[in-house]
Coordinates of C-alpha atoms in Angstrom, one line a residue:
Chain A
M46 CA -4.4 -0.8 -102.2
N47 CA -2.7 0.4 -105.0
N48 CA 0.1 2.9 -104.5
P49 CA -0.2 3.5 -100.7
V50 CA 0.9 6.7 -99.7
L51 CA 3.9 7.2 -97.4
V52 CA 3.0 7.4 -93.6
T53 CA 5.8 8.9 -91.5
I54 CA 5.8 7.7 -87.6
G55 CA 8.2 9.9 -85.5
I56 CA 9.2 8.6 -82.0
P57 CA 10.7 11.3 -79.8
N58 CA 13.3 9.2 -77.4
Y59 CA 14.6 10.2 -73.9
N60 CA 15.7 7.5 -71.8
Y61 CA 13.0 4.7 -72.8
A62 CA 15.5 2.0 -73.6
H63 CA 13.4 -0.6 -71.8
Y64 CA 10.4 0.4 -73.7
I65 CA 11.3 1.6 -77.1
L66 CA 11.7 -2.0 -78.6
E67 CA 8.2 -2.6 -78.0
T68 CA 7.0 0.7 -79.5
L69 CA 9.3 0.1 -82.7
N70 CA 8.1 -3.3 -83.1
S71 CA 4.4 -2.3 -83.1
V72 CA 5.3 0.1 -85.7
T73 CA 6.8 -2.5 -87.9
N74 CA 4.0 -4.9 -87.3
Q75 CA 1.5 -2.8 -89.0
T76 CA -0.6 -4.1 -91.7
Y77 CA -0.2 -1.0 -93.7
P78 CA 2.7 -1.4 -96.3
N79 CA 4.3 1.9 -96.6
I80 CA 5.9 3.3 -93.7
E81 CA 8.6 5.7 -92.9
I82 CA 10.0 5.5 -89.2
I83 CA 11.9 8.5 -87.8
V84 CA 13.5 8.1 -84.3
V85 CA 14.8 11.0 -82.7
D86 CA 16.9 10.6 -79.6
D87 CA 17.0 13.8 -77.5
V88 CA 20.6 13.1 -75.8
S89 CA 19.5 10.1 -73.5
T90 CA 21.7 9.2 -70.7
D91 CA 20.9 5.5 -70.8
N92 CA 21.9 3.1 -73.5
S93 CA 18.8 3.9 -75.7
V94 CA 21.3 4.9 -78.8
T95 CA 23.0 1.3 -78.5
V96 CA 19.5 -0.4 -78.1
I97 CA 18.1 1.3 -81.3
N98 CA 21.3 1.1 -83.4
E99 CA 21.3 -2.8 -82.8
W100 CA 17.6 -3.0 -83.6
I101 CA 18.0 -1.1 -86.8
N102 CA 20.9 -3.3 -87.9
N103 CA 18.9 -6.4 -87.2
Y104 CA 15.9 -5.0 -88.9
K105 CA 15.1 -6.5 -92.5
G106 CA 11.9 -5.4 -93.3
P107 CA 10.5 -2.9 -95.8
A108 CA 9.9 0.1 -93.7
K109 CA 12.4 3.3 -94.3
I110 CA 14.2 4.0 -90.9
R111 CA 15.8 7.2 -90.1
F112 CA 17.7 7.7 -86.7
I113 CA 18.5 11.4 -85.6
K114 CA 20.7 11.7 -82.7
N115 CA 20.5 15.1 -81.1
H116 CA 23.6 16.9 -79.9
T117 CA 21.9 19.0 -77.3
N118 CA 18.9 18.3 -75.6
G119 CA 15.8 20.4 -77.3
G120 CA 12.9 19.0 -75.5
L121 CA 9.7 17.2 -76.5
T122 CA 8.2 20.1 -78.4
K123 CA 11.2 20.6 -80.4
V124 CA 11.6 17.1 -81.0
C125 CA 8.1 17.0 -82.6
N126 CA 9.0 19.8 -84.9
Q127 CA 12.1 18.2 -85.9
I128 CA 9.8 14.9 -86.8
L129 CA 7.5 17.4 -88.8
E130 CA 10.2 19.2 -90.5
N131 CA 11.9 15.6 -91.6
A132 CA 8.6 13.9 -92.5
N133 CA 8.2 12.6 -95.9
G134 CA 5.1 11.0 -95.6
K135 CA 1.7 12.5 -96.7
Y136 CA 0.4 11.5 -93.1
F137 CA 2.3 11.4 -89.8
Q138 CA 2.0 10.9 -86.2
T139 CA 4.4 11.3 -83.2
L140 CA 4.5 8.3 -80.9
D141 CA 5.9 8.3 -77.5
A142 CA 8.5 5.8 -77.0
D143 CA 6.7 4.1 -74.3
D144 CA 3.4 3.8 -76.3
I145 CA 2.2 1.1 -78.7
I146 CA -0.1 1.5 -81.9
L147 CA -2.2 -1.6 -82.7
P148 CA -1.3 -3.3 -86.0
D149 CA -4.3 -2.1 -88.2
K150 CA -4.4 1.5 -86.8
I151 CA -2.2 3.1 -89.8
E152 CA -4.2 0.9 -92.6
R153 CA -7.7 2.0 -91.1
Q154 CA -6.9 5.5 -90.5
V155 CA -5.2 6.1 -94.0
K156 CA -8.2 4.5 -95.9
L157 CA -10.5 6.8 -94.0
L158 CA -8.3 10.0 -94.5
E159 CA -8.0 9.1 -98.3
E160 CA -11.5 8.8 -98.7
S161 CA -12.1 12.2 -97.2
S162 CA -11.2 15.9 -98.4
N163 CA -10.2 18.8 -96.5
T164 CA -9.5 16.4 -93.4
S165 CA -6.4 17.1 -91.2
L166 CA -6.6 15.0 -88.5
I167 CA -8.0 11.5 -87.5
Y168 CA -8.1 10.0 -83.8
S169 CA -9.5 7.2 -82.0
N170 CA -10.1 5.8 -78.7
I171 CA -7.2 4.3 -76.6
N172 CA -6.6 2.0 -73.8
V173 CA -4.3 2.5 -70.8
I174 CA -1.6 0.1 -70.1
N175 CA 0.9 -0.3 -67.3
E176 CA 4.8 -0.8 -67.0
S177 CA 4.4 -4.4 -67.6
G178 CA 1.8 -4.0 -70.7
D179 CA -1.4 -5.1 -69.0
I180 CA -4.4 -3.2 -69.8
I181 CA -5.6 -1.1 -66.8
D182 CA -8.2 1.2 -68.4
D183 CA -10.5 0.1 -71.2
N184 CA -12.8 2.9 -70.9
Y185 CA -10.7 6.1 -71.4
L186 CA -13.1 8.1 -73.1
G187 CA -16.0 6.9 -71.3
R188 CA -14.5 7.9 -67.8
I189 CA -14.3 11.7 -69.2
H190 CA -17.8 11.4 -69.9
Y191 CA -17.5 10.7 -73.6
D192 CA -19.4 8.3 -75.9
K193 CA -16.5 6.4 -77.5
D194 CA -19.1 5.3 -80.3
D195 CA -20.3 9.0 -81.0
M196 CA -17.2 11.4 -80.6
P197 CA -17.2 14.9 -82.2
E198 CA -16.3 15.0 -85.8
G199 CA -16.1 17.1 -88.7
N200 CA -16.2 20.7 -87.6
I201 CA -15.2 20.3 -83.9
F202 CA -13.3 23.4 -83.2
E203 CA -15.9 24.7 -80.8
K204 CA -16.3 21.5 -79.0
L205 CA -12.6 21.1 -78.8
F206 CA -12.3 24.4 -77.3
D207 CA -14.4 23.4 -74.6
F208 CA -12.2 20.7 -73.7
N209 CA -9.3 18.5 -75.2
F210 CA -10.9 14.9 -75.7
I211 CA -8.4 13.9 -78.6
P212 CA -6.0 11.1 -77.2
L213 CA -2.4 12.1 -78.5
P214 CA -1.3 8.2 -79.2
S215 CA -4.6 7.7 -81.5
V216 CA -3.9 10.5 -83.8
L217 CA -2.9 10.6 -87.6
I218 CA -2.3 14.1 -89.1
N219 CA -1.9 15.5 -92.5
T220 CA 1.7 16.7 -92.8
E221 CA 1.2 19.6 -95.2
Y222 CA -1.8 20.9 -93.1
A223 CA 0.1 20.7 -89.8
R224 CA 3.0 22.5 -91.4
A225 CA 0.6 25.3 -93.0
V226 CA -0.7 26.1 -89.5
G227 CA 3.0 26.3 -88.1
G228 CA 3.4 22.9 -86.4
F229 CA 3.9 22.5 -82.6
D230 CA 4.2 25.8 -80.5
Q231 CA 7.5 25.7 -78.7
T232 CA 6.4 28.4 -76.2
L233 CA 3.6 26.3 -74.7
Q234 CA 3.5 23.5 -72.2
V235 CA 0.5 21.7 -73.6
Q236 CA 1.7 21.7 -77.4
D237 CA -0.4 19.2 -78.9
Y238 CA -3.6 20.7 -77.8
Y239 CA -2.7 24.0 -79.6
L240 CA -2.0 22.1 -82.9
W241 CA -5.3 20.3 -82.7
L242 CA -7.0 23.7 -82.3
K243 CA -5.2 25.5 -85.3
L244 CA -5.9 22.3 -87.5
S245 CA -9.6 22.1 -86.3
E246 CA -10.2 26.0 -86.9
K247 CA -9.3 25.4 -90.7
Y248 CA -9.9 21.8 -91.5
L249 CA -12.0 18.9 -90.8
V250 CA -11.4 16.0 -88.2
K251 CA -12.5 12.6 -88.4
Y252 CA -13.0 10.1 -85.6
L253 CA -12.5 6.3 -86.3
T254 CA -14.4 4.1 -83.4
G255 CA -12.5 1.6 -81.7
V256 CA -9.1 1.6 -79.9
T257 CA -6.0 1.9 -82.2
A258 CA -3.3 2.6 -79.5
L259 CA -2.2 1.8 -75.9
Y260 CA -1.0 4.7 -73.6
R261 CA 1.4 3.4 -71.0
E262 CA 0.8 5.2 -67.7
H263 CA 3.3 6.1 -65.1
S264 CA 2.8 6.4 -61.5
V265 CA 2.6 10.3 -60.9
S266 CA 4.0 11.1 -57.6
M267 CA 1.6 13.5 -55.6
S268 CA 4.0 16.0 -55.2
N269 CA 4.1 16.5 -58.9
S270 CA 0.3 16.4 -59.6
S271 CA -0.5 19.1 -57.0
L272 CA 1.6 21.6 -59.0
T273 CA 0.7 20.2 -62.5
N274 CA -3.0 20.9 -62.5
P275 CA -2.5 24.9 -61.9
R276 CA 0.3 24.6 -64.5
S277 CA -1.8 22.8 -67.0
A278 CA -4.8 25.1 -66.1
D279 CA -2.3 28.0 -66.7
S280 CA -1.2 26.7 -70.1
V281 CA -4.8 26.0 -71.3
L282 CA -5.7 29.4 -70.5
E283 CA -2.8 30.8 -72.5
I284 CA -3.9 29.0 -75.6
K285 CA -7.8 29.9 -75.4
Y286 CA -6.7 33.7 -74.6
R287 CA -4.9 33.6 -78.0
Y288 CA -8.0 33.2 -79.7
F289 CA -10.1 35.9 -77.8
K290 CA -9.4 38.7 -80.4
K291 CA -10.5 37.2 -83.2
A292 CA -13.1 34.7 -82.0
N293 CA -16.7 34.7 -82.7
G294 CA -19.4 35.3 -79.9
R295 CA -19.8 32.0 -78.7
I296 CA -15.9 31.0 -78.5
K297 CA -15.5 34.7 -76.8
N298 CA -18.1 33.7 -74.3
I299 CA -16.4 30.4 -73.6
I300 CA -13.0 32.4 -73.1
R301 CA -14.5 34.7 -70.9
K302 CA -16.1 32.0 -68.6
N303 CA -12.7 30.0 -68.7
I304 CA -10.8 33.2 -67.6
Y305 CA -13.3 34.2 -65.1
F306 CA -13.2 30.5 -63.4
S307 CA -9.6 29.6 -64.0
S308 CA -8.1 33.1 -62.8
A309 CA -9.9 32.5 -59.5
Y310 CA -8.6 28.9 -59.2
L311 CA -5.0 30.0 -59.8
Y312 CA -5.5 32.8 -57.4
R313 CA -6.7 30.1 -54.8
S314 CA -3.8 28.1 -55.6
N315 CA -1.5 30.5 -55.3
Y316 CA 0.2 30.0 -58.7
S317 CA 2.8 32.5 -59.9
T318 CA 0.7 33.7 -62.8
A319 CA -2.7 34.3 -60.9
G320 CA -1.8 38.2 -60.9
K321 CA -1.5 38.1 -64.9
W322 CA -4.9 36.4 -65.4
L323 CA -6.6 38.2 -62.7
K324 CA -5.7 41.5 -64.6
R325 CA -7.0 39.9 -67.9
N326 CA -10.1 38.7 -66.1
L327 CA -10.6 42.4 -64.9
L328 CA -10.4 43.7 -68.4
I329 CA -12.5 40.9 -70.1
N330 CA -15.0 40.4 -67.3
P331 CA -15.3 43.8 -65.7
G332 CA -17.6 43.6 -62.5
F333 CA -17.4 43.7 -58.6
K334 CA -15.9 40.2 -57.8
S335 CA -13.2 40.8 -60.8
A336 CA -12.2 43.9 -59.2
V337 CA -12.2 42.7 -55.8
Y338 CA -10.1 39.7 -56.7
F339 CA -7.6 41.7 -58.7
T340 CA -7.0 44.2 -56.1
A341 CA -6.8 41.9 -53.1
N342 CA -4.1 39.8 -55.1
K343 CA -2.3 42.9 -56.0
L344 CA -2.3 43.9 -52.3
G345 CA -0.8 40.5 -51.5
I346 CA -4.1 39.3 -49.6
P347 CA -4.6 35.4 -50.0
C348 CA -7.8 34.0 -51.5
S349 CA -8.6 32.4 -48.3
F350 CA -8.7 35.7 -46.4
L351 CA -11.2 37.1 -48.9
D352 CA -13.3 34.0 -48.1
K353 CA -13.2 34.6 -44.6
I354 CA -14.3 38.1 -45.0
K355 CA -17.4 37.0 -47.1
I356 CA -18.5 34.3 -44.6
G357 CA -18.3 37.1 -42.0
M358 CA -20.4 39.5 -44.2
K359 CA -22.9 36.8 -44.9
S360 CA -23.5 35.8 -41.2
F361 CA -23.6 39.6 -40.3
I362 CA -26.3 40.3 -42.7
S363 CA -28.4 37.4 -41.6
Chain B
M263 CA -18.3 13.1 -55.0
T264 CA -21.4 14.9 -56.0
A265 CA -20.8 18.5 -57.4
Y266 CA -22.9 21.4 -58.5
N267 CA -20.9 24.6 -59.5
R268 CA -18.0 23.8 -57.2
G269 CA -15.4 25.0 -59.7
N270 CA -13.6 27.1 -56.9
Y271 CA -13.1 24.0 -54.6
I272 CA -13.4 20.8 -56.4
A273 CA -9.6 20.5 -57.5
E274 CA -8.6 20.7 -53.9
S275 CA -11.2 18.1 -52.9
I276 CA -10.2 15.7 -55.8
E277 CA -6.5 16.0 -54.9
S278 CA -7.2 15.2 -51.3
V279 CA -8.8 11.9 -52.4
L280 CA -5.9 11.2 -54.8
A281 CA -3.5 11.7 -51.8
S282 CA -5.1 8.9 -49.8
S283 CA -2.8 6.4 -48.4
Y284 CA -5.3 3.7 -49.1
S285 CA -5.3 3.5 -52.8
D286 CA -8.0 0.9 -53.8
F287 CA -10.9 3.0 -54.7
E288 CA -12.9 4.5 -57.4
L289 CA -13.6 8.0 -57.5
I290 CA -17.2 8.6 -58.8
I291 CA -17.7 12.4 -59.8
M292 CA -21.4 13.3 -60.3
D293 CA -21.7 16.7 -62.0
D294 CA -25.3 17.9 -61.4
C295 CA -25.3 20.2 -64.6
S296 CA -22.9 22.6 -63.5
T297 CA -23.0 26.1 -65.2
D298 CA -19.2 26.6 -64.2
N299 CA -16.1 24.7 -65.3
T300 CA -16.6 22.0 -62.7
L301 CA -17.1 19.4 -65.4
N302 CA -14.0 20.0 -67.1
I303 CA -11.9 20.4 -63.8
A304 CA -13.1 16.9 -63.2
R305 CA -12.4 15.6 -66.7
S306 CA -8.8 16.9 -66.5
Y307 CA -8.2 14.8 -63.3
A308 CA -9.7 11.8 -64.9
L309 CA -7.4 12.1 -67.9
K310 CA -4.5 11.5 -65.4
D311 CA -5.8 8.9 -63.0
R312 CA -8.0 5.9 -64.0
R313 CA -9.6 5.6 -60.7
I314 CA -11.6 8.6 -61.7
K315 CA -14.8 8.2 -63.4
V316 CA -16.8 11.4 -64.5
F317 CA -20.4 11.7 -65.1
K318 CA -22.8 14.6 -65.8
N319 CA -26.6 14.6 -65.5
E320 CA -28.7 15.8 -68.4
K321 CA -30.5 18.2 -66.1
N322 CA -29.9 19.2 -62.6
I323 CA -31.7 16.6 -60.3
G324 CA -30.8 18.0 -56.7
D325 CA -28.4 17.0 -54.0
Y326 CA -29.7 13.8 -52.5
P327 CA -31.1 12.3 -56.0
N328 CA -27.6 13.1 -57.3
R329 CA -25.9 11.2 -54.4
N330 CA -28.2 8.1 -55.0
K331 CA -27.4 8.3 -58.5
A332 CA -23.8 8.4 -57.8
A333 CA -24.2 5.4 -55.5
S334 CA -25.6 3.4 -58.3
F335 CA -22.6 3.5 -60.3
A336 CA -20.3 2.3 -57.1
S337 CA -19.0 -1.1 -57.3
G338 CA -16.9 -1.0 -54.3
K339 CA -17.7 -2.8 -50.6
Y340 CA -17.7 0.6 -49.1
L341 CA -19.4 3.6 -50.1
K342 CA -17.9 7.1 -49.1
Y343 CA -19.1 10.6 -50.0
V344 CA -16.5 13.3 -50.1
D345 CA -18.3 16.5 -51.0
S346 CA -16.7 18.5 -53.7
D347 CA -15.8 21.3 -51.3
D348 CA -14.5 19.1 -48.6
C349 CA -11.0 17.3 -48.1
I350 CA -10.3 14.1 -46.7
L351 CA -7.1 13.5 -44.6
P352 CA -4.4 11.5 -46.4
D353 CA -4.8 8.7 -43.8
G354 CA -8.4 9.2 -43.4
L355 CA -9.8 6.6 -45.9
K356 CA -7.3 4.0 -44.3
N357 CA -8.5 4.6 -40.9
M358 CA -12.1 4.6 -42.0
I359 CA -11.7 1.1 -43.8
E360 CA -9.8 -0.4 -41.1
S361 CA -12.5 0.9 -38.6
M362 CA -15.1 -0.7 -40.5
E363 CA -13.4 -4.0 -41.3
Q364 CA -13.0 -4.4 -37.5
F365 CA -16.8 -4.4 -37.2
P366 CA -18.4 -6.5 -40.2
G367 CA -21.7 -6.3 -39.0
A368 CA -21.9 -2.5 -38.8
G369 CA -23.9 -0.7 -41.6
F370 CA -22.1 2.6 -41.3
G371 CA -19.4 4.8 -39.6
I372 CA -19.3 8.3 -38.5
S373 CA -16.0 10.6 -38.0
S374 CA -17.6 13.4 -36.3
S375 CA -16.1 16.9 -36.1
F376 CA -16.8 17.1 -32.3
I377 CA -13.5 17.1 -30.5
E378 CA -13.8 14.3 -27.9
P379 CA -11.4 13.5 -24.9
P380 CA -8.8 11.1 -26.1
K381 CA -10.9 7.8 -26.4
K382 CA -10.3 4.3 -27.8
Y383 CA -11.6 4.7 -31.3
P384 CA -13.3 2.8 -33.3
V385 CA -16.3 1.9 -31.1
E386 CA -19.1 -0.1 -32.3
L387 CA -22.7 1.3 -31.2
N388 CA -25.9 -0.8 -31.4
S389 CA -29.0 1.2 -32.0
R390 CA -29.8 1.9 -28.4
E391 CA -26.4 3.1 -27.9
A392 CA -26.2 5.1 -30.8
Y393 CA -29.3 7.2 -30.3
T394 CA -28.2 7.4 -26.5
Y395 CA -24.9 8.7 -27.7
H396 CA -26.6 11.3 -30.2
Y397 CA -29.3 12.6 -27.6
F398 CA -27.5 12.5 -24.3
N399 CA -23.8 12.8 -25.3
K400 CA -22.7 14.2 -28.6
P401 CA -25.0 15.1 -31.7
V402 CA -23.2 12.8 -34.0
F403 CA -26.3 12.5 -36.2
F404 CA -25.7 16.0 -37.5
A405 CA -22.8 14.8 -39.3
S406 CA -22.9 15.4 -43.0
P407 CA -22.6 12.5 -45.7
S408 CA -19.3 13.7 -45.9
E409 CA -18.2 12.4 -42.5
V410 CA -19.8 9.1 -42.8
I411 CA -18.9 6.0 -44.5
F412 CA -21.2 3.1 -45.5
T413 CA -21.1 -0.6 -46.4
K414 CA -22.6 -0.8 -50.0
D415 CA -25.1 -3.3 -48.6
A416 CA -26.5 -1.2 -45.7
F417 CA -26.8 1.7 -48.1
N418 CA -28.7 -0.4 -50.8
K419 CA -31.1 -1.8 -48.0
M420 CA -31.8 1.7 -46.9
K421 CA -32.6 2.3 -50.8
G422 CA -30.5 5.4 -50.5
F423 CA -31.1 8.9 -49.1
G424 CA -34.7 10.5 -49.0
E425 CA -35.4 13.3 -51.5
K426 CA -36.3 16.1 -49.2
R427 CA -33.5 19.1 -49.2
M428 CA -31.2 19.5 -46.3
V429 CA -32.6 16.9 -43.8
S430 CA -32.4 13.7 -45.8
D431 CA -28.9 12.9 -44.2
F432 CA -30.2 13.3 -40.6
D433 CA -33.0 11.1 -41.3
M434 CA -30.8 8.5 -42.9
W435 CA -28.8 8.1 -39.7
H436 CA -31.7 7.7 -37.7
K437 CA -33.0 5.0 -40.2
I438 CA -29.8 3.0 -40.6
A439 CA -29.0 3.0 -37.1
L440 CA -32.4 1.0 -36.3
Q441 CA -31.3 -1.9 -38.7
Y442 CA -27.4 -1.5 -38.4
S443 CA -24.9 -1.0 -35.8
M444 CA -22.7 2.0 -36.1
V445 CA -19.2 2.6 -35.8
L446 CA -17.9 5.7 -34.0
M447 CA -14.8 6.3 -35.8
S448 CA -11.7 8.7 -34.9
P449 CA -13.0 12.3 -35.2
G450 CA -11.7 14.8 -37.7
L451 CA -10.8 12.6 -40.6
M452 CA -12.5 15.2 -42.9
N453 CA -11.8 18.7 -43.4
I454 CA -15.2 20.3 -44.0
R455 CA -14.9 23.6 -45.7
K456 CA -16.7 26.5 -44.5
H457 CA -17.4 28.8 -47.5
P458 CA -19.2 31.5 -48.7
D459 CA -21.1 29.5 -51.3
T460 CA -22.4 26.7 -48.9
E461 CA -26.1 26.1 -49.1
M462 CA -25.8 28.1 -45.9
A463 CA -29.4 26.9 -45.4
D464 CA -31.9 29.4 -43.8
Q465 CA -31.8 26.8 -41.0
N466 CA -34.7 28.4 -39.6
R467 CA -36.9 26.9 -42.3
F468 CA -35.8 23.5 -41.7
V469 CA -36.0 23.5 -37.9
L470 CA -39.5 22.1 -37.6
Q471 CA -38.5 19.4 -40.1
Y472 CA -35.6 18.3 -37.9
E473 CA -37.9 17.9 -34.8
T474 CA -40.5 16.1 -36.8
I475 CA -37.9 13.6 -37.8
K476 CA -36.7 13.3 -34.3
L477 CA -40.2 12.5 -33.1
N478 CA -40.8 9.9 -35.8
Y479 CA -37.9 7.8 -34.7
L480 CA -38.1 8.4 -31.1
S481 CA -41.7 7.7 -30.5
G482 CA -42.0 5.2 -33.4
I483 CA -42.7 1.7 -32.9
N484 CA -39.0 0.7 -33.5
S485 CA -37.6 3.3 -31.3
P486 CA -34.5 2.1 -29.4
L487 CA -35.1 4.4 -26.3
D488 CA -37.6 3.7 -23.8
R489 CA -40.4 5.9 -22.7
I490 CA -38.5 7.7 -19.9
Q491 CA -35.8 8.5 -22.2
V492 CA -38.0 10.0 -25.0
S493 CA -39.9 12.0 -22.6
T494 CA -36.6 13.3 -21.2
I495 CA -35.5 14.6 -24.6
K496 CA -38.7 16.2 -25.4
K497 CA -38.7 18.1 -22.1
Q498 CA -35.0 19.2 -22.8
R499 CA -35.8 20.2 -26.1
R500 CA -39.0 22.1 -24.9
N501 CA -36.9 24.0 -22.4
T502 CA -33.8 24.8 -24.2
A503 CA -36.0 26.3 -27.2
F504 CA -37.7 28.4 -24.6
K505 CA -34.7 29.8 -22.9
I506 CA -33.0 30.2 -26.3
F507 CA -36.2 32.0 -27.5
L508 CA -36.2 34.6 -24.4
K509 CA -32.4 35.2 -24.9
K510 CA -32.8 36.0 -28.7
L511 CA -35.6 38.2 -27.6
F512 CA -33.8 40.0 -25.0
L513 CA -30.9 40.5 -27.5
L514 CA -33.5 42.0 -29.9
Q515 CA -32.5 39.2 -32.4
F516 CA -36.1 38.5 -33.6
K517 CA -35.1 36.6 -36.7
E518 CA -33.6 33.9 -34.5
A519 CA -36.2 33.9 -32.0
I520 CA -39.0 32.9 -34.0
P521 CA -37.7 29.4 -34.8
R522 CA -36.9 28.8 -31.4
L523 CA -40.5 29.6 -30.5
K524 CA -41.8 27.5 -33.1
V525 CA -39.7 24.4 -31.7
F526 CA -40.9 25.3 -28.2
L527 CA -44.6 25.0 -29.4
F528 CA -43.8 22.0 -31.2
Y529 CA -43.1 20.2 -28.1
L530 CA -46.0 21.6 -26.4
R531 CA -48.3 20.2 -29.1
N532 CA -46.3 16.7 -29.1

C-alpha cells in the first residue's frame, strides 16, 4: 500500500489498568502501518495513569501515541467526543480499554473503505471473551438471529432503525463524516446507536465478513439488569422519536409501533418516563387502548390493575 | 421459550430465567413470527447474555410445532419450557434439576400449581401411580408445558408434542407416563400468569377432545389402570357432568351447560 492514510484509534479509559495493556498491544500489533493512538484517562482512581505512562515510555514502534489525562470526569460520551475532536486520522474508532482488536482489522477495513465512495462506516462480527481472555461466544450475530455472512450493507438506515445490530468494537468510521453529523450525542444513554443512525441516513455502510474484534463481557449483576432494560428501552425510544417528524411513511410506522408497545412496557415496568411516553403514544396512536393507558397512568393506577379489570370483563362477557 | 406477540410480558419472563440460581442453561427463544416487538426485545436481552439464542420462524407455524422446533435446537440434558408470559422462581430451576437428578430413570417432572399439604417432594411415580394420582387424587396432567421439565432423551423418544391445538400437552403427559416414570416435584415453582391475552380457550370447544384422549389412554391396551378403576372414572365423569349440567341449567347459564351435556352423552356412548 503506498501512502496509507492515517487511522486514529481512541481508547477511553476508566479504571481498567488491568486490561488496558492488552488493548494497547492489540493496536500496536496491527498489520496496518499508519496508526495514531489517543488514550484518554477519565480521572481513574486506580494506577491506570502510571501503567499507561510506563507503557508509552517503553514503546519503540512507529505508531504515534497521545495521552490525554482529564482533570474532571466527563463520562464515556464526552470522552468519545474528545477523541473525535482530537483525531487526525481519516478513519477512527473508539475502543474500550478492555476490548481487543485482531491484527488485520484495520488493514482489511481501510482497504474496503478506500475502495468505496460515500461510505461512512464499516463493521464486522465479534467474539465475546471473558475476564481471562477465553472466547465464550463465537456466534454473536447468529444468537441475535442475524446471518453473519449476509449482514445489511449499503443503505441500511431502515434496517438499523428496526434494531441496532452493529457491534461497537468492530467499527471503523470516517472521521469527517462523523464530525459532519455532529459526533456523539451527550444527552443520550445509548450514544453510539444515534451516531450510526445519523451516519446511515446520509451515507452508506459496509460490512466486512468475519470477526475483527473481541468484546470482553463482564458479569452483570441481576439488580442492575432489571433496571437496564427499561432504561435502554427508554433511550432507544428517545432516539427513534427524534426522527418522527421528518421520517417517511415506513419509518413513521416503525416509530408508531415502537412507541405503542414500548410505552406499555415502560408503564408495566413502572419506569419513571412511562407517563411521558404514554402521552406521546396517545397523540401518535390515538385510540381506545392508548387513551385508557394514558388516563390510568395519570390517575396513578398500576398496569397490573388494568389487566385484572380486563380479565374480569372477559369472563363476564363469556 | 416460544413466543407469539408477547411483547407485553416476555421481558419479565426472560428476566425470571436470567435470575435463576442454577446458571448452567441455554435459553432458546423461538419467535413464531410475531407482529409486535417481541423479537427485538428478545434480541436486546441476547446482546447482553450469551446463554440466550434468538430464532424467528419465516412464517407462523403454531404453538406446539413451534415448541418442537425449539426443542430441536436444544443441546442440554434437560428440556424445560418457560412460556413467554410465565415466570420461573429464582430457585425453581435448581429445584427441578435436583429433583430430576435424584431419579435418573424418570422421563419428566411436574411442578403443579395445586397446593398440597406439606409432603416430601420430590416423589417418583411409575405409570400406574401417576395415572392413579391424576384420576383419583390431584389432576396434575392438566399442567401446562410451562410447569414441566423433560429429559431430552424422553422428549425425543416421544417425538415431541402432537400438533393439535390446546390438548397436545394433556396428551403428551399421558403418553410419556406410559413409558417413563414421572417425578412429582415441589409445587408452585412457576408463576403462571393469568392475563387478558391468554389463548383463553373457548374450553367448550375442546371438552370432547380431552375426554377422547382420556378414553384412549385409559381403555387402551397399555393402560396402567385396571378395568374397575377405568369404569369408576368413567362413571364419575358421567355423573359429575350431569350434575353440573343441571346446575348450569338451573342458573340459566346455557352456554356453560351445553358442553357438560356433551360430556355426559359421551360417557353414555362409551
